[in-house]
Backbone as numpy.savetxt, mean C-alpha at the origin, in Angstrom:
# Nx Ny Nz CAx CAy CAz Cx Cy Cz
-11.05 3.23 -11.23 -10.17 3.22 -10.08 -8.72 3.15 -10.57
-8.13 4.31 -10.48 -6.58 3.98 -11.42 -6.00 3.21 -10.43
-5.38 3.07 -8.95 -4.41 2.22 -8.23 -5.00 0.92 -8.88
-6.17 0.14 -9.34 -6.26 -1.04 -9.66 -6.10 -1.22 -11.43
-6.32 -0.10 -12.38 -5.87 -0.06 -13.10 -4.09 -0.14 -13.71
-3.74 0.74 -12.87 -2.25 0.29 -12.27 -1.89 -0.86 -12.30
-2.51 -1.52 -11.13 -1.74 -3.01 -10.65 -2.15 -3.79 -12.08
-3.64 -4.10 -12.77 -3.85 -4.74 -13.82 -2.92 -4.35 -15.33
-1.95 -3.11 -14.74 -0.71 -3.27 -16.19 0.51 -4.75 -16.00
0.24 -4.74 -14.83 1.18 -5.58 -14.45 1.01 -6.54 -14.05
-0.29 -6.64 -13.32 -0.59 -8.55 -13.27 -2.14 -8.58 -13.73
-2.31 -9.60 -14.12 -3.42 -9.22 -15.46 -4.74 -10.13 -14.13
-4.24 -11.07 -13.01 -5.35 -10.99 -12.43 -4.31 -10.47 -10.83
-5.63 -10.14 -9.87 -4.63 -9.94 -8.40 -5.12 -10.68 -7.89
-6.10 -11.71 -8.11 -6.03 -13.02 -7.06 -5.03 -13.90 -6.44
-4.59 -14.03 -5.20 -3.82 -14.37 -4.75 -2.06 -13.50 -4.78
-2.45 -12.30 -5.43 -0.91 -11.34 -5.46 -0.67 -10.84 -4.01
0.32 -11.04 -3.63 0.50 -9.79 -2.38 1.17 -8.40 -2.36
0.04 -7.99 -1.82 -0.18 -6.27 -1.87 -0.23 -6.00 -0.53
1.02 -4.71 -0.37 1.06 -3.81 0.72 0.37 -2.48 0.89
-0.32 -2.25 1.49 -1.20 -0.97 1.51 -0.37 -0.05 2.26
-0.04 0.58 2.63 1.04 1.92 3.51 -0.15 2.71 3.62
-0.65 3.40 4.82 -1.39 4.57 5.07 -3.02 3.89 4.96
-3.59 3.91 6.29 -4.87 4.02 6.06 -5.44 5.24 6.42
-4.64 5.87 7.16 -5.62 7.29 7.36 -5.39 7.98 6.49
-6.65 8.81 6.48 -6.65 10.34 5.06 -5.56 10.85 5.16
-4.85 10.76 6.24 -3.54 12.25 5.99 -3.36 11.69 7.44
-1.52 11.88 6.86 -0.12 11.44 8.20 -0.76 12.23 9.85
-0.66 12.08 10.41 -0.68 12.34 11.78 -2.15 12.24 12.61
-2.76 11.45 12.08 -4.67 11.69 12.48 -4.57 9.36 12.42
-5.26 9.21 13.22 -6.17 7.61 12.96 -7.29 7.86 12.32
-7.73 9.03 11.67 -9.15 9.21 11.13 -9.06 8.30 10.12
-9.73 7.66 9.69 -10.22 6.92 8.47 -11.36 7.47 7.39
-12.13 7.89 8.10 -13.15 8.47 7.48 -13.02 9.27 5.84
-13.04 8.54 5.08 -12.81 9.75 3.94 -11.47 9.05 3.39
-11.09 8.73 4.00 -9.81 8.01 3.45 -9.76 6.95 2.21
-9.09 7.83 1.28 -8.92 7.03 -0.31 -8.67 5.37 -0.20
-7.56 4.91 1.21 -7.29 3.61 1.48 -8.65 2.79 1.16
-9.60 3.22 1.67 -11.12 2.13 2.32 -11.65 1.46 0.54
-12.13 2.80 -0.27 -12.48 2.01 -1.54 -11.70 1.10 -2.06
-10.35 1.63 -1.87 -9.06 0.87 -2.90 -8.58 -0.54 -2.27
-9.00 -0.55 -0.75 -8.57 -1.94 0.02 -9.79 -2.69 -0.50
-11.27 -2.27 -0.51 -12.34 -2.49 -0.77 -12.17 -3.43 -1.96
-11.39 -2.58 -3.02 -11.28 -3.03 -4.34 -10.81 -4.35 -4.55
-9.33 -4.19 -3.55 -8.39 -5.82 -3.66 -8.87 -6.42 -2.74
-10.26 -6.63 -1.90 -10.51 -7.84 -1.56 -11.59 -8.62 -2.39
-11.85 -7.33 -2.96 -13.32 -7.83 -4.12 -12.40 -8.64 -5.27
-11.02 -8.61 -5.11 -10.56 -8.78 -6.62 -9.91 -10.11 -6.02
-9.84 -10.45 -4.77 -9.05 -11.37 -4.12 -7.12 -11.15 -4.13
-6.94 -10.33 -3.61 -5.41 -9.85 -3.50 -5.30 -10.57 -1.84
-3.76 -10.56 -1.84 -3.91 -10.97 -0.03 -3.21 -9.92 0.04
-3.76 -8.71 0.97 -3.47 -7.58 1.70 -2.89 -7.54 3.29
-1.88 -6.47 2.65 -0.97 -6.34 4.48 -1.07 -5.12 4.34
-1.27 -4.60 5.40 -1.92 -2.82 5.94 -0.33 -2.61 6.72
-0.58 -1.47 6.79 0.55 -0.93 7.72 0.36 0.37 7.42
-0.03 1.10 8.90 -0.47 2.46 8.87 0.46 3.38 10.66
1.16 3.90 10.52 1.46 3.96 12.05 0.47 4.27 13.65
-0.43 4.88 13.04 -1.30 5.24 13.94 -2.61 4.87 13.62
-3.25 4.38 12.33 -4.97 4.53 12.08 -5.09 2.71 11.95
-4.00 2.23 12.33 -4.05 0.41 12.51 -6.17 0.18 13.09
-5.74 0.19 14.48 -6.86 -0.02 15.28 -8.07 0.65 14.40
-8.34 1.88 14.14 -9.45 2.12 13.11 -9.72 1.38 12.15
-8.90 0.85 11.02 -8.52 0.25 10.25 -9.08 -1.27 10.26
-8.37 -2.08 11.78 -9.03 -2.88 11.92 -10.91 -3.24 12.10
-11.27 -2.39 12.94 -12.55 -1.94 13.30 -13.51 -1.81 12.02
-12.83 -1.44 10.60 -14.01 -1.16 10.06 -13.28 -2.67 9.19
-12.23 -3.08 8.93 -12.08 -4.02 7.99 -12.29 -5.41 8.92
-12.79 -5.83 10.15 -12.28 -7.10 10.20 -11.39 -7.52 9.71
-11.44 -8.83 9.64 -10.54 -10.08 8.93 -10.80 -10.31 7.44
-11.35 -9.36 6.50 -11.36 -9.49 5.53 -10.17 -9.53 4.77
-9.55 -11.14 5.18 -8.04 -11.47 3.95 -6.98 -10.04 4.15
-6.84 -9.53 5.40 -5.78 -8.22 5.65 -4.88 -8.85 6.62
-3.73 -8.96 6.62 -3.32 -8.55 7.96 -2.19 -7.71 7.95
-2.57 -6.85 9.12 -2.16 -5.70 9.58 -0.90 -5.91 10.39
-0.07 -5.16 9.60 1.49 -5.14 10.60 1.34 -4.29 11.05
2.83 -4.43 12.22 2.97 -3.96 13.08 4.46 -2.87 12.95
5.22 -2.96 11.29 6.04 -2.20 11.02 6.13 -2.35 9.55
7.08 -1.10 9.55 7.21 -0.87 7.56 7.48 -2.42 7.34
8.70 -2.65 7.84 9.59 -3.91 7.13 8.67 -5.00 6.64
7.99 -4.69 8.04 6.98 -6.45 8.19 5.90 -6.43 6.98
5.90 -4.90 6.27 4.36 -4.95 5.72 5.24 -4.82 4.07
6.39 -4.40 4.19 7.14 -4.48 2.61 7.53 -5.96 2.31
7.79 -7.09 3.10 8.19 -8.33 3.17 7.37 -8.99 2.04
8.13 -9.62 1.01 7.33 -10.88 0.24 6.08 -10.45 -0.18
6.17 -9.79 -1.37 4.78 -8.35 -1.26 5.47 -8.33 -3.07
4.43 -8.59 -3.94 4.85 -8.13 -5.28 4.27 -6.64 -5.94
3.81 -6.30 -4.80 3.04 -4.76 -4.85 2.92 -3.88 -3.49
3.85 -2.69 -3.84 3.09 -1.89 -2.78 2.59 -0.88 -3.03
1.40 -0.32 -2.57 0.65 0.90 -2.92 0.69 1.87 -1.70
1.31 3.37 -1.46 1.41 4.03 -0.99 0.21 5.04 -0.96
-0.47 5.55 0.07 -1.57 6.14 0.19 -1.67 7.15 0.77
-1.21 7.08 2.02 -0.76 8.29 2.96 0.47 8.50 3.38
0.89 9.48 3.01 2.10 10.13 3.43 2.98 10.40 4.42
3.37 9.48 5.17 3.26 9.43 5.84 4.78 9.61 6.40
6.38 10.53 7.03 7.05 10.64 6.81 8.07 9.37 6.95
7.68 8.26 7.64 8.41 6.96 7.62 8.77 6.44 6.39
7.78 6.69 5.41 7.53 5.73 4.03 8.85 6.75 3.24
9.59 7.87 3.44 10.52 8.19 2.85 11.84 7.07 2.87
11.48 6.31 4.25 12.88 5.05 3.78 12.49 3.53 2.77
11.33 4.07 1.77 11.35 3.07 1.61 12.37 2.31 -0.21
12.79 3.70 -0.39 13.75 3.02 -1.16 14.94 2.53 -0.28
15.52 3.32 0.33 16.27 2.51 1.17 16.13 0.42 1.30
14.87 0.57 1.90 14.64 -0.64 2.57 14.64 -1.78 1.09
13.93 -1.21 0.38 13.67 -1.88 -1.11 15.47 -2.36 -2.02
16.06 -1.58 -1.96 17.14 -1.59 -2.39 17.96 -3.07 -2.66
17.93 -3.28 -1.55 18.98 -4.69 -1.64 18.21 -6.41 -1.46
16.72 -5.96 -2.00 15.80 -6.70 -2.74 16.24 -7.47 -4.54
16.19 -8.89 -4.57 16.66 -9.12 -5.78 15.16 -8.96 -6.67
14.31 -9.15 -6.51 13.09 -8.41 -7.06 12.25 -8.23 -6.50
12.63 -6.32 -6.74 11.66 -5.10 -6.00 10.25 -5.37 -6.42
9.52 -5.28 -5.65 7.86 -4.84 -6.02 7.75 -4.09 -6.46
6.62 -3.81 -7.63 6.13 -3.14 -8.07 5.64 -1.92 -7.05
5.92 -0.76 -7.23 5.50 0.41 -6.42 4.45 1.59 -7.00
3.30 1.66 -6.40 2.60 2.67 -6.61 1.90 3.81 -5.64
2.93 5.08 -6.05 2.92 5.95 -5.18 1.43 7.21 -5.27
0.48 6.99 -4.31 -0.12 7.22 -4.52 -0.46 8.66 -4.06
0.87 8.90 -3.25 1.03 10.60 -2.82 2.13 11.37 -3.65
2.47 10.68 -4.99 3.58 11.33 -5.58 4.87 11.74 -3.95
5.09 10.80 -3.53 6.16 11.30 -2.40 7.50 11.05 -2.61
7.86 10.27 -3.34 9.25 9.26 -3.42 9.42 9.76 -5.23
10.81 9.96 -5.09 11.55 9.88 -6.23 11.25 8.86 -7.11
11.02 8.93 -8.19 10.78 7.84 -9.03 11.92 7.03 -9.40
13.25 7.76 -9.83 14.32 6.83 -10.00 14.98 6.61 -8.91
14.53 6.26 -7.89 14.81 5.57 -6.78 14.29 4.42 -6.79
13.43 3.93 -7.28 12.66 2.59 -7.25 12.73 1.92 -8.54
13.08 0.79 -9.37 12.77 0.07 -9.99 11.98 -0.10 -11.06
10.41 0.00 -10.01 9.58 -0.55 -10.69 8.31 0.34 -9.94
8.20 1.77 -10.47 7.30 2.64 -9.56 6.14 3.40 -10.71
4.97 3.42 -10.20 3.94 3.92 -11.10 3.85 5.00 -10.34
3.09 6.40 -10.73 2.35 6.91 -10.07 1.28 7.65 -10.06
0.66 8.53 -9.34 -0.46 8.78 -9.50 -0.58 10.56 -9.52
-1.08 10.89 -10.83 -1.01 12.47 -10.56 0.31 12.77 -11.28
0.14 14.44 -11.73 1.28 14.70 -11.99 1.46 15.76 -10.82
């Protein structure tokens, strides 16, 4: 699973790390979940014990439905789900998540970022992995 290979360059356990998930649906404009890369990889950081914050604009309610309360909670905006977060992992593409250097910016230490749609400039961020060339 590289997104958890990823995070383990940088924190050697994720128990108790907080991690932002961005995008639960397969692809920007659908609540489908189904098929969606998010499910194994959220799967992953609760098996690993991460405390997870979701934030998806539209596939929330799906999202909830298949995850319960399994150690997630689900915002209700970018800001709320980038907040106090030493990781965020980008999944779906979603065109909001283009402000998120913006928002990151005037952070005295940025989270670790892993872009998992290659969407965002890399030297825009700090501290950004990604996935794919």
């Amino acid at each position: 699973q590289i997104v958890l290979s990823l995070l383990n360059r940088h924190f050697p356990s994720l128990k108790g790390i907080n991690i932002a998930v961005l995008g639960v649906a397969f692809k920007p404009g659908t609540d489908d979940i189904r098929e969606s890369p998010s499910i194994p990889i959220i799967e992953d950081l609760i098996s690993h014990k991460a405390n997870i914050k979701a934030y998806d604009p539209i596939a929330r309610y799906e999202a909830q439905k298949h995850f319960g309360n399994h150690n997630i909670v689900f915002c209700d905006d970018l800001e709320q789900a980038i907040n106090n977060v030493e990781a965020i992992v980008l999944l779906t593409s979603w065109e909001e998540f283009k402000d998120i250097p913006e928002l990151l910016v005037h952070m005295d230490q940025q989270p670790l970022f892993i872009d998992g749609r290659r969407m965002l400039d890399k030297s825009s961020l700090k501290r950004y992995e990604g996935i794919g060339l």
